[in-house]
Amino acid sequence: MNVVTRFAPSPTGHLHIGGARTAIFCWLLARHYGGQFHLRIEDTDLLRSKQEYTDSILASMRWLGLDWDGPLNYQTQRTALYNQYVDKLLESGHAYWCSCTPEEVEAMREKAREQGLKPRYNGCCRERNLGPGEGRCVRLKAPLAGKVVFDDLVKGTIAVDVSELDDMVIRRADGMPTYNMAVVVDDHEMGITHVIRGDDHVSNTPRQILIYEALGLPVPRFGHVPMILGPDRQKLSKRHGARAVIEYQNDGLLPQALVNYLVRLGWSHGDQEIFTREELIEFFDGTSLNPAAAAFDPAKLEWCNAHFMRELPLSELAALVRPFAEQAGYDMTGLDDSRLEALCHMFRERAANLKVLAESFAPLLTPAASLPLDEKAAAKNLTEAGKGHLAALREVFAACDFTQEALEAALQGYIEGNGLKFKDVAPALRTALMGFMGGPHLPEIMAFLGKDETLARLARAAA
Ligand code: GLU
């Protein structure tokens, strides 16, 4: 099957998760069928469109791994092309010039409203055969009866009576084509076979189909995905923890986790939750798209990210966490790849994202003298008995090779040799090493810290 899809963001803000999900669906559909995926920048809103947003959207697309085919298209560069199509419609009698002023059109709408009808343009200039002129727009001559029917990939069959659709403006009085006109021309020129977009556009689709039909062009397949809702099933907002893709990136989310999470918001493959990219491409064929709106669940996104962080080879995780460690302000001089990998190995199980992971390294990268000591943990664990063990363990470890295995054996030897239990010793040791009651496996911590730093920590806590 020949599949050509597109993502058509308006650069009036950063890429948000709703847009990202649409882009992912379009990208996957194209990749599944070995087709093409295009990117078009819908920048006709001159007041709100900004190049910085286009750049940010492209950066987010790249970060998500959504590569596009062919050149980028900017709608503002294509006005002449759109107008050629408007001219064709005028020549074929499918469009006409209209001299009604906005005030007159508003009055028609008001009158319709008063009569309990749908507000619409009354077709006043339809048969007047006007030519171009100051203040005149061009309207599509829509059929007067019948239905526009299309089979939506997500929502199933949608039928709209043409009486609901008045003769829409396709070129404004200022010569600019309207949104629906531009989209149809673009989608046709770009050879788009499948238009997948948010269902905030579903009411545009019958209008766009009328333009295709008037131009005698094949109509693509449409799929309208429901909006993503907040956990309270209200409109999704920042208050729900939903943010722009770039903010997730800055927080250290993995792109594969965000892609995986977003794909599952509105699409399913049995009850599988975690997919490799290859699996997504293999399974995503444009079916199993859920017509019901899905709710954003930050906890599940976090779970998904933690999963991918655990699965990643340590070397990759270490490379990804490095900029976050730099940001955290650590002295990076001694932190070569193998030491970063060791830190990742110790802390990744407990971290939901790269930023938190980098921050969790702090106790091991702060020198003994300035390591904060949690007061409660100190009061509870650095008792006389606890300090006694720390002093004795200093002697034991001083004579020890600082590999994890040797430290493990030495600690075990001390516990067993003195008829103790692990819990008699571990809380004091942990408080001494970490400054609080938490953190990874004790011998692994010590092996990482090395002899000098370990002994310094024990000495400080025992004092
Ligand atoms: N530019 C539109 C938007 O950002 C997309 C329109 C479309 O996909 O047809 O909502």
PDB file of C-alpha atoms and ligand atoms in Angstrom, residues 6 8-10 40 42 179 183 195-197 200-201, ligand 1:
ATOM      1  CA  ARG A   6       2.465  14.436   6.993  1.00  0.00           C
ATOM      2  CA  ALA A   8       1.630  19.980   9.863  1.00  0.00           C
ATOM      3  CA  PRO A   9       2.382  21.959  13.010  1.00  0.00           C
ATOM      4  CA  SER A  10       1.664  25.660  13.383  1.00  0.00           C
ATOM      5  CA  ARG A  40       4.899  21.103   6.718  1.00  0.00           C
ATOM      6  CA  GLU A  42       1.696  25.994   8.803  1.00  0.00           C
ATOM      7  CA  TYR A 179      -6.628  27.665   5.836  1.00  0.00           C
ATOM      8  CA  VAL A 183      -4.296  22.485   3.412  1.00  0.00           C
ATOM      9  CA  VAL A 195      -4.205  12.698   6.940  1.00  0.00           C
ATOM     10  CA  ILE A 196      -3.950  11.944  10.624  1.00  0.00           C
ATOM     11  CA  ARG A 197      -4.558  14.871  12.934  1.00  0.00           C
ATOM     12  CA  ASP A 200     -10.142  19.541  16.749  1.00  0.00           C
ATOM     13  CA  HIS A 201      -9.908  19.498  12.934  1.00  0.00           C
TER      14      HIS A 201
HETATM   15  N1  GLU B   1      -1.646  23.242  11.593  1.00  0.00           N
HETATM   16  C1  GLU B   1      -2.669  22.462  12.216  1.00  0.00           C
HETATM   17  C2  GLU B   1      -2.430  22.408  13.700  1.00  0.00           C
HETATM   18  O1  GLU B   1      -1.316  22.644  14.143  1.00  0.00           O
HETATM   19  C3  GLU B   1      -2.734  21.050  11.671  1.00  0.00           C
HETATM   20  C4  GLU B   1      -3.677  20.928  10.565  1.00  0.00           C
HETATM   21  C5  GLU B   1      -3.717  19.596   9.884  1.00  0.00           C
HETATM   22  O2  GLU B   1      -3.062  18.646  10.347  1.00  0.00           O
HETATM   23  O3  GLU B   1      -4.396  19.477   8.883  1.00  0.00           O
HETATM   24  O4  GLU B   1      -3.339  22.114  14.433  1.00  0.00           O
END
